[in-house]
């Protein structure tokens, strides 16, 4: 017995709308559409009135939203009303009064007839043959050379987009003896300025008359943290880079360069808010969680003759995210 | 009526006298478009694009795309006398000193979010209904290109104000560039005109944001629509709908009025959001400086999945021969997204390879009738949702008092475990739904009415479905699995080798179906009661 599928009953019979059969309903739909258009016009008038008459600095309290700028609010509401009601009117019009007979159109396969395809393929082949690329290999090779080389032009022309990195990614403005100053006040820091448990945002002191740039902040920002010295769990060298429980790390995350700004005093963890890499301050900013693969570089610090905190030497490794030329040990 | 008909006639005559286009226009003014709510998703995308162009143009009249330092002295008091970039200052100016400026900024940002959401929803609709199949692969590829560009365009857009939040995003983008082996530092220095952050990045991305990418969008959207027009829209299966026809409403006037009206509705809704729902209040973040950051830094949602991937990445770096390779950036930032988008772009060709189906398709699949594809889509979606969840792990942790570490571990494991589970569950679910369809057609709808037979037996009365409904639930094509020859004519086993084996395996998985109900079976069962 052959399997018989259900047969297609064809398009369902058209159902007339009330507006198709009753003039009264059609007239009512017309009035509804007109009202919607008029409401849009009212919205536009409201928009214009809000622009002219509401003071730009007046605020209104709206439940849920809170205090909000009255002019922006009413301009927006007016705009929304004027637009929405045009849309509603047009759709109501289309649905109620425009013909709603479904129409059937034919589809045709996109593939051309075999004859046309053969001729098309033949023409393409003929064109390729007429150009003679297959036979004249000298032209083919020299053209390849020319086209390949011309691709270099835009690359060369873009060379002046920026300077070469050279050793810049390895450098910061920290030198041996550079004083640590507070950001943003630029005051030098003494040990007594920092209580145990506190954190300070630090930048290197600039020579007289030099302006601080964002580029320098992006490499120089340092976080100064003071804990009780006995809480450190460092080797002798790293311990010698601290001073009376004060330890300094680059604030630029070793993962993707965000500012590692969250210090948890209880656990002595530093957390980067971008990707949650977590560093243990007591163990030289060792990564204890998250995607960062390297500790934050530590800045060796001591005090100068006047008792101000200074860098004992520059960072001994590049700060911030990795790059190909970085020599990571 | 008479008069308006006369004007319409005159206009048509005027056009044809000059263009001779009567034949083409006559055909196309009556172009038939099928109707379904899910076809509006693409419309919403296109309308929000238009709204983006309009509101964006408004913003350019006051926005100053420059990173030159200025001292702010506008009407937002908390930032008075603060040093900042001209880009940030002019964004404050638009927000506080231009009437309707804040509204336009908010409309622009909301429109961007709706643009991306609608585009992704549209893409899902196309995927789950199989609308990408031959002959529509070109449009699928263009669509994948548009999603990719949309993500970039959105990122560049919210980076322009140069506030603390967006500057942090740029910093992360710079780190991704810098991580590319061999050329990374050069790319970063070229993009930023030297060391980060420099003074050239905002002006450069401004050109890309307002000229280059919108131009590309315009071109791609035009081709996208022309292809929809030329190839005619797909339609859902149903009575009277076949592969050879298209059933719907004519362009003029019904579709024109509906689509035009819908544009105004989309614009109205976005204007309403712009009026009442604050978005990206950049004045609260302050100007960008590399040493500061705000907790809970979040990108917009279409970047959130990338951020989530980066967050969950294990801390892997290779240090060798004086060089560093950051797998913790390359894998989540470039490699995984690359694989995802390539796989998505190639899917129509992969599916046709698995099924061996090279025919044209104009009738859409109900997702349940393509269980393997639906399961694959649900699996990809589950992957994206898990990583997106991790992109918001800090906010989830603070809102729900959870440990951020446990959320991270949950998603790290979940991203591997959950998608396969979702695949299996979705596939089973699809097959169950097919079974339910089959039962409905063969046994009718349960009415909930219990009747006692003269023999004292209780039965529930089943109501037979209408012929239309029966057809809709049973007419889908169920292709048998492609057979890959196990031996060729000369006796070589597995002539297609390993690829052939894989293909055969996929073909079988793809062809797994519950047989659709047939009339023969229905007749055998008798009607309704049993």
Short mmCIF file of N, CA and C in Angstrom, two decimals, chain B residues 251-390:
data_model
loop_
_atom_site.label_atom_id
_atom_site.label_comp_id
_atom_site.label_asym_id
_atom_site.label_seq_id
_atom_site.Cartn_x
_atom_site.Cartn_y
_atom_site.Cartn_z
N UNK B 251 2.46 45.24 -2.17
CA UNK B 251 3.23 46.36 -1.63
C UNK B 251 2.36 47.60 -1.52
N UNK B 252 1.68 47.94 -2.63
CA UNK B 252 0.85 49.14 -2.63
C UNK B 252 -0.62 48.74 -2.53
N UNK B 253 -1.36 49.25 -1.61
CA UNK B 253 -0.96 50.18 -0.56
C UNK B 253 -0.69 49.50 0.78
N UNK B 254 -1.12 48.20 0.93
CA UNK B 254 -1.19 47.64 2.29
C UNK B 254 0.19 47.59 2.94
N UNK B 255 1.15 47.00 2.23
CA UNK B 255 2.44 46.82 2.87
C UNK B 255 3.13 48.14 3.12
N UNK B 256 2.95 49.06 2.14
CA UNK B 256 3.54 50.39 2.28
C UNK B 256 3.01 51.05 3.55
N UNK B 257 1.70 50.99 3.76
CA UNK B 257 1.10 51.65 4.92
C UNK B 257 1.54 50.97 6.22
N UNK B 258 1.54 49.63 6.20
CA UNK B 258 1.91 48.91 7.42
C UNK B 258 3.37 49.16 7.76
N UNK B 259 4.25 49.04 6.75
CA UNK B 259 5.68 49.19 7.00
C UNK B 259 6.01 50.63 7.36
N UNK B 260 5.40 51.56 6.62
CA UNK B 260 5.63 52.98 6.93
C UNK B 260 5.14 53.31 8.33
N UNK B 261 3.95 52.82 8.65
CA UNK B 261 3.40 53.06 9.98
C UNK B 261 4.29 52.45 11.05
N UNK B 262 4.84 51.28 10.75
CA UNK B 262 5.67 50.60 11.72
C UNK B 262 6.96 51.39 12.00
N UNK B 263 7.47 52.05 10.96
CA UNK B 263 8.65 52.91 11.17
C UNK B 263 8.35 53.95 12.25
N UNK B 264 7.18 54.58 12.13
CA UNK B 264 6.82 55.62 13.10
C UNK B 264 6.65 55.03 14.50
N UNK B 265 6.13 53.82 14.54
CA UNK B 265 5.94 53.20 15.86
C UNK B 265 7.29 52.89 16.51
N UNK B 266 8.21 52.34 15.71
CA UNK B 266 9.55 52.06 16.25
C UNK B 266 10.20 53.36 16.72
N UNK B 267 10.09 54.40 15.90
CA UNK B 267 10.67 55.70 16.26
C UNK B 267 10.00 56.24 17.53
N UNK B 268 8.68 56.09 17.59
CA UNK B 268 7.94 56.58 18.76
C UNK B 268 8.37 55.87 20.03
N UNK B 269 8.53 54.55 19.95
CA UNK B 269 8.93 53.79 21.13
C UNK B 269 10.34 54.21 21.56
N UNK B 270 11.23 54.38 20.58
CA UNK B 270 12.61 54.77 20.93
C UNK B 270 12.62 56.19 21.51
N UNK B 271 11.78 57.07 20.95
CA UNK B 271 11.71 58.43 21.51
C UNK B 271 11.19 58.39 22.94
N UNK B 272 10.22 57.51 23.19
CA UNK B 272 9.70 57.37 24.55
C UNK B 272 10.79 56.90 25.50
N UNK B 273 11.56 55.89 25.06
CA UNK B 273 12.68 55.42 25.89
C UNK B 273 13.68 56.54 26.14
N UNK B 274 13.98 57.29 25.06
CA UNK B 274 14.92 58.39 25.20
C UNK B 274 14.42 59.45 26.18
N UNK B 275 13.09 59.60 26.24
CA UNK B 275 12.52 60.62 27.14
C UNK B 275 12.57 60.18 28.59
N UNK B 276 12.26 58.90 28.86
CA UNK B 276 12.08 58.50 30.26
C UNK B 276 13.20 57.63 30.81
N UNK B 277 13.96 56.96 29.94
CA UNK B 277 14.94 56.00 30.47
C UNK B 277 16.35 56.51 30.26
N UNK B 278 16.97 56.93 31.36
CA UNK B 278 18.33 57.46 31.29
C UNK B 278 19.28 56.37 30.82
N UNK B 279 20.19 56.73 29.92
CA UNK B 279 21.15 55.74 29.43
C UNK B 279 22.50 56.41 29.25
N UNK B 280 23.55 55.73 29.67
CA UNK B 280 24.92 56.23 29.58
C UNK B 280 25.06 57.67 30.09
N UNK B 281 24.78 57.89 31.39
CA UNK B 281 24.93 59.25 31.96
C UNK B 281 26.40 59.58 32.16
N UNK B 282 27.08 60.00 31.09
CA UNK B 282 28.54 60.13 31.08
C UNK B 282 29.04 61.15 32.10
N UNK B 283 28.15 62.11 32.49
CA UNK B 283 28.60 63.12 33.45
C UNK B 283 28.90 62.51 34.81
N UNK B 284 28.30 61.35 35.09
CA UNK B 284 28.56 60.71 36.38
C UNK B 284 29.92 60.02 36.40
N UNK B 285 30.45 59.67 35.23
CA UNK B 285 31.70 58.91 35.18
C UNK B 285 32.93 59.81 35.26
N UNK B 286 32.80 61.04 34.78
CA UNK B 286 33.97 61.92 34.74
C UNK B 286 34.80 61.68 33.50
N UNK B 287 35.78 62.59 33.26
CA UNK B 287 36.62 62.43 32.07
C UNK B 287 37.58 61.25 32.21
N UNK B 288 38.08 60.76 31.09
CA UNK B 288 38.96 59.60 31.14
C UNK B 288 40.34 59.95 31.66
N UNK B 289 40.84 59.14 32.57
CA UNK B 289 42.25 59.17 32.92
C UNK B 289 42.67 57.73 33.19
N UNK B 290 43.86 57.35 32.73
CA UNK B 290 44.25 55.94 32.76
C UNK B 290 44.40 55.38 34.17
N UNK B 291 44.52 56.26 35.19
CA UNK B 291 44.79 55.76 36.53
C UNK B 291 43.51 55.57 37.34
N UNK B 292 42.35 55.88 36.74
CA UNK B 292 41.12 55.73 37.50
C UNK B 292 40.16 54.80 36.79
N UNK B 293 39.17 54.37 37.54
CA UNK B 293 38.19 53.44 36.99
C UNK B 293 37.00 53.44 37.93
N UNK B 294 35.84 53.08 37.40
CA UNK B 294 34.71 52.94 38.32
C UNK B 294 34.40 51.46 38.47
N UNK B 295 34.01 51.07 39.67
CA UNK B 295 33.64 49.67 39.89
C UNK B 295 32.41 49.35 39.07
N UNK B 296 32.27 48.10 38.68
CA UNK B 296 31.11 47.71 37.88
C UNK B 296 31.20 48.21 36.46
N UNK B 297 32.42 48.31 35.93
CA UNK B 297 32.58 48.76 34.53
C UNK B 297 32.02 47.70 33.59
N UNK B 298 31.07 48.12 32.78
CA UNK B 298 30.37 47.20 31.88
C UNK B 298 30.30 47.76 30.48
N UNK B 299 30.54 46.94 29.47
CA UNK B 299 30.28 47.40 28.10
C UNK B 299 28.79 47.26 27.79
N UNK B 300 28.36 47.74 26.61
CA UNK B 300 26.99 47.48 26.19
C UNK B 300 26.83 45.98 25.92
N UNK B 301 25.55 45.53 25.87
CA UNK B 301 25.33 44.08 25.93
C UNK B 301 25.97 43.31 24.77
N UNK B 302 26.03 43.96 23.58
CA UNK B 302 26.55 43.22 22.42
C UNK B 302 28.06 43.03 22.50
N UNK B 303 28.72 43.73 23.44
CA UNK B 303 30.14 43.49 23.70
C UNK B 303 30.30 42.64 24.95
N UNK B 304 29.21 42.49 25.71
CA UNK B 304 29.29 41.84 27.02
C UNK B 304 29.78 40.41 26.94
N UNK B 305 29.38 39.70 25.89
CA UNK B 305 29.80 38.30 25.78
C UNK B 305 31.31 38.21 25.59
N UNK B 306 31.87 39.17 24.83
CA UNK B 306 33.33 39.19 24.63
C UNK B 306 34.02 39.46 25.96
N UNK B 307 33.49 40.42 26.70
CA UNK B 307 34.04 40.77 27.99
C UNK B 307 33.97 39.56 28.93
N UNK B 308 32.85 38.85 28.86
CA UNK B 308 32.68 37.66 29.70
C UNK B 308 33.70 36.59 29.35
N UNK B 309 33.95 36.42 28.05
CA UNK B 309 34.96 35.45 27.62
C UNK B 309 36.33 35.81 28.17
N UNK B 310 36.67 37.12 28.07
CA UNK B 310 37.97 37.56 28.54
C UNK B 310 38.08 37.32 30.05
N UNK B 311 36.97 37.62 30.76
CA UNK B 311 37.01 37.46 32.21
C UNK B 311 37.23 36.01 32.62
N UNK B 312 36.63 35.06 31.87
CA UNK B 312 36.70 33.67 32.34
C UNK B 312 37.97 32.98 31.86
N UNK B 313 38.74 33.65 31.03
CA UNK B 313 39.92 33.01 30.46
C UNK B 313 40.91 32.60 31.55
N UNK B 314 41.50 31.41 31.44
CA UNK B 314 42.54 31.04 32.40
C UNK B 314 43.80 31.88 32.19
N UNK B 315 44.60 32.07 33.25
CA UNK B 315 45.76 32.97 33.16
C UNK B 315 46.92 32.34 32.38
N UNK B 316 46.78 32.28 31.07
CA UNK B 316 47.81 31.62 30.26
C UNK B 316 48.63 32.61 29.47
N UNK B 317 49.93 32.53 29.65
CA UNK B 317 50.84 33.30 28.80
C UNK B 317 52.00 32.40 28.46
N UNK B 318 52.55 32.55 27.26
CA UNK B 318 53.77 31.82 26.92
C UNK B 318 54.93 32.80 26.95
N UNK B 319 55.95 32.46 27.71
CA UNK B 319 57.16 33.29 27.75
C UNK B 319 58.30 32.46 27.17
N UNK B 320 58.81 32.87 26.02
CA UNK B 320 59.91 32.09 25.44
C UNK B 320 60.75 32.96 24.53
N UNK B 321 62.04 32.74 24.53
CA UNK B 321 62.98 33.43 23.65
C UNK B 321 62.80 34.94 23.70
N UNK B 322 62.55 35.47 24.86
CA UNK B 322 62.43 36.92 24.98
C UNK B 322 61.14 37.48 24.42
N UNK B 323 60.14 36.60 24.19
CA UNK B 323 58.86 37.09 23.67
C UNK B 323 57.72 36.62 24.57
N UNK B 324 56.61 37.35 24.49
CA UNK B 324 55.45 37.00 25.30
C UNK B 324 54.23 36.84 24.40
N UNK B 325 53.52 35.73 24.57
CA UNK B 325 52.24 35.57 23.86
C UNK B 325 51.14 35.45 24.91
N UNK B 326 50.16 36.34 24.84
CA UNK B 326 49.08 36.35 25.83
C UNK B 326 47.90 35.53 25.35
N UNK B 327 47.92 34.26 25.69
CA UNK B 327 46.76 33.44 25.31
C UNK B 327 45.51 33.90 26.05
N UNK B 328 45.70 34.47 27.26
CA UNK B 328 44.55 34.94 28.04
C UNK B 328 43.85 36.11 27.37
N UNK B 329 44.47 36.71 26.35
CA UNK B 329 43.80 37.76 25.58
C UNK B 329 43.45 37.25 24.19
N UNK B 330 44.40 36.54 23.57
CA UNK B 330 44.19 36.11 22.18
C UNK B 330 43.03 35.12 22.06
N UNK B 331 42.96 34.15 22.98
CA UNK B 331 41.92 33.12 22.85
C UNK B 331 40.53 33.75 23.00
N UNK B 332 40.26 34.46 24.13
CA UNK B 332 38.90 35.00 24.26
C UNK B 332 38.65 36.22 23.37
N UNK B 333 39.70 36.97 23.05
CA UNK B 333 39.49 38.23 22.34
C UNK B 333 39.44 38.08 20.84
N UNK B 334 40.18 37.11 20.29
CA UNK B 334 40.24 36.99 18.84
C UNK B 334 39.91 35.59 18.33
N UNK B 335 40.49 34.56 18.98
CA UNK B 335 40.37 33.22 18.41
C UNK B 335 38.94 32.67 18.54
N UNK B 336 38.40 32.68 19.77
CA UNK B 336 37.04 32.14 19.94
C UNK B 336 36.01 32.93 19.13
N UNK B 337 36.02 34.30 19.20
CA UNK B 337 35.06 35.04 18.36
C UNK B 337 35.26 34.74 16.88
N UNK B 338 36.52 34.57 16.47
CA UNK B 338 36.81 34.26 15.06
C UNK B 338 36.17 32.95 14.65
N UNK B 339 36.32 31.93 15.52
CA UNK B 339 35.73 30.63 15.22
C UNK B 339 34.21 30.74 15.18
N UNK B 340 33.64 31.43 16.16
CA UNK B 340 32.18 31.56 16.22
C UNK B 340 31.62 32.20 14.96
N UNK B 341 32.23 33.33 14.57
CA UNK B 341 31.69 34.07 13.42
C UNK B 341 31.95 33.35 12.11
N UNK B 342 33.11 32.68 12.00
CA UNK B 342 33.37 31.92 10.78
C UNK B 342 32.38 30.77 10.68
N UNK B 343 32.18 30.07 11.79
CA UNK B 343 31.24 28.95 11.79
C UNK B 343 29.85 29.41 11.41
N UNK B 344 29.45 30.57 11.96
CA UNK B 344 28.13 31.10 11.67
C UNK B 344 28.01 31.44 10.18
N UNK B 345 29.06 32.08 9.64
CA UNK B 345 29.01 32.48 8.23
C UNK B 345 28.93 31.26 7.32
N UNK B 346 29.65 30.19 7.71
CA UNK B 346 29.70 29.03 6.82
C UNK B 346 28.55 28.07 7.02
N UNK B 347 27.72 28.29 8.05
CA UNK B 347 26.72 27.27 8.40
C UNK B 347 25.84 26.82 7.22
N UNK B 348 25.33 27.74 6.39
CA UNK B 348 24.48 27.27 5.28
C UNK B 348 25.19 26.24 4.41
N UNK B 349 26.48 26.44 4.21
CA UNK B 349 27.22 25.51 3.36
C UNK B 349 27.50 24.21 4.10
N UNK B 350 27.74 24.32 5.41
CA UNK B 350 27.97 23.12 6.21
C UNK B 350 26.70 22.26 6.21
N UNK B 351 25.54 22.94 6.41
CA UNK B 351 24.30 22.16 6.48
C UNK B 351 24.02 21.47 5.14
N UNK B 352 24.25 22.20 4.07
CA UNK B 352 23.95 21.59 2.78
C UNK B 352 24.93 20.45 2.47
N UNK B 353 26.13 20.55 3.03
CA UNK B 353 27.10 19.45 2.90
C UNK B 353 26.64 18.24 3.70
N UNK B 354 26.08 18.51 4.91
CA UNK B 354 25.63 17.40 5.76
C UNK B 354 24.43 16.69 5.16
N UNK B 355 23.51 17.47 4.57
CA UNK B 355 22.27 16.87 4.09
C UNK B 355 22.35 16.48 2.62
N UNK B 356 23.33 17.01 1.92
CA UNK B 356 23.41 16.76 0.49
C UNK B 356 22.29 17.45 -0.27
N UNK B 357 21.60 18.39 0.40
CA UNK B 357 20.46 19.06 -0.21
C UNK B 357 20.92 20.30 -0.97
N UNK B 358 20.79 20.27 -2.29
CA UNK B 358 21.23 21.42 -3.10
C UNK B 358 20.04 22.11 -3.77
N UNK B 359 18.83 21.86 -3.25
CA UNK B 359 17.66 22.45 -3.89
C UNK B 359 17.33 23.81 -3.30
N UNK B 360 16.49 24.56 -4.01
CA UNK B 360 16.04 25.84 -3.47
C UNK B 360 14.98 25.61 -2.40
N UNK B 361 14.95 26.49 -1.40
CA UNK B 361 13.93 26.39 -0.36
C UNK B 361 13.30 27.75 -0.14
N UNK B 362 11.98 27.81 -0.25
CA UNK B 362 11.27 29.07 0.00
C UNK B 362 10.27 28.94 1.13
N UNK B 363 9.94 27.69 1.47
CA UNK B 363 9.07 27.45 2.62
C UNK B 363 9.95 27.32 3.86
N UNK B 364 9.60 28.05 4.90
CA UNK B 364 10.42 28.00 6.12
C UNK B 364 10.16 26.71 6.88
N UNK B 365 11.16 26.33 7.68
CA UNK B 365 10.99 25.20 8.58
C UNK B 365 10.39 25.70 9.88
N UNK B 366 9.47 24.91 10.45
CA UNK B 366 9.17 25.17 11.86
C UNK B 366 10.37 24.61 12.61
N UNK B 367 10.91 25.36 13.59
CA UNK B 367 12.16 24.93 14.23
C UNK B 367 12.12 23.47 14.70
N UNK B 368 10.98 22.99 15.18
CA UNK B 368 10.91 21.62 15.68
C UNK B 368 11.14 20.60 14.56
N UNK B 369 10.85 21.01 13.33
CA UNK B 369 10.99 20.06 12.23
C UNK B 369 12.41 19.98 11.69
N UNK B 370 13.33 20.76 12.30
CA UNK B 370 14.75 20.62 11.98
C UNK B 370 15.50 20.49 13.30
N UNK B 371 15.30 19.36 13.99
CA UNK B 371 15.78 19.24 15.38
C UNK B 371 17.28 19.49 15.52
N UNK B 372 18.05 18.97 14.59
CA UNK B 372 19.49 19.10 14.73
C UNK B 372 19.93 20.55 14.64
N UNK B 373 19.37 21.26 13.66
CA UNK B 373 19.72 22.66 13.48
C UNK B 373 19.27 23.48 14.69
N UNK B 374 18.03 23.23 15.11
CA UNK B 374 17.50 23.98 16.25
C UNK B 374 18.35 23.75 17.49
N UNK B 375 18.77 22.48 17.68
CA UNK B 375 19.59 22.16 18.84
C UNK B 375 20.95 22.85 18.74
N UNK B 376 21.50 22.89 17.55
CA UNK B 376 22.78 23.56 17.33
C UNK B 376 22.66 25.05 17.65
N UNK B 377 21.57 25.66 17.18
CA UNK B 377 21.34 27.08 17.45
C UNK B 377 21.17 27.33 18.95
N UNK B 378 20.40 26.46 19.61
CA UNK B 378 20.17 26.63 21.04
C UNK B 378 21.48 26.46 21.79
N UNK B 379 22.32 25.54 21.30
CA UNK B 379 23.61 25.31 21.94
C UNK B 379 24.49 26.56 21.84
N UNK B 380 24.54 27.13 20.64
CA UNK B 380 25.36 28.35 20.47
C UNK B 380 24.83 29.47 21.35
N UNK B 381 23.51 29.55 21.40
CA UNK B 381 22.88 30.59 22.22
C UNK B 381 23.23 30.40 23.69
N UNK B 382 23.21 29.12 24.12
CA UNK B 382 23.54 28.82 25.52
C UNK B 382 24.98 29.24 25.80
N UNK B 383 25.88 28.98 24.86
CA UNK B 383 27.28 29.38 25.03
C UNK B 383 27.37 30.89 25.24
N UNK B 384 26.70 31.63 24.34
CA UNK B 384 26.76 33.09 24.41
C UNK B 384 26.15 33.59 25.72
N UNK B 385 25.04 32.96 26.14
CA UNK B 385 24.39 33.42 27.37
C UNK B 385 25.26 33.17 28.59
N UNK B 386 25.94 32.02 28.62
CA UNK B 386 26.81 31.74 29.77
C UNK B 386 27.96 32.75 29.82
N UNK B 387 28.58 33.02 28.69
CA UNK B 387 29.70 33.98 28.74
C UNK B 387 29.19 35.39 29.00
N UNK B 388 27.99 35.71 28.50
CA UNK B 388 27.41 37.02 28.77
C UNK B 388 27.14 37.19 30.26
N UNK B 389 26.66 36.10 30.86
CA UNK B 389 26.42 36.09 32.31
C UNK B 389 27.73 36.42 33.03
N UNK B 390 28.82 35.81 32.58
CA UNK B 390 30.10 36.07 33.22
C UNK B 390 30.57 37.50 32.96
#
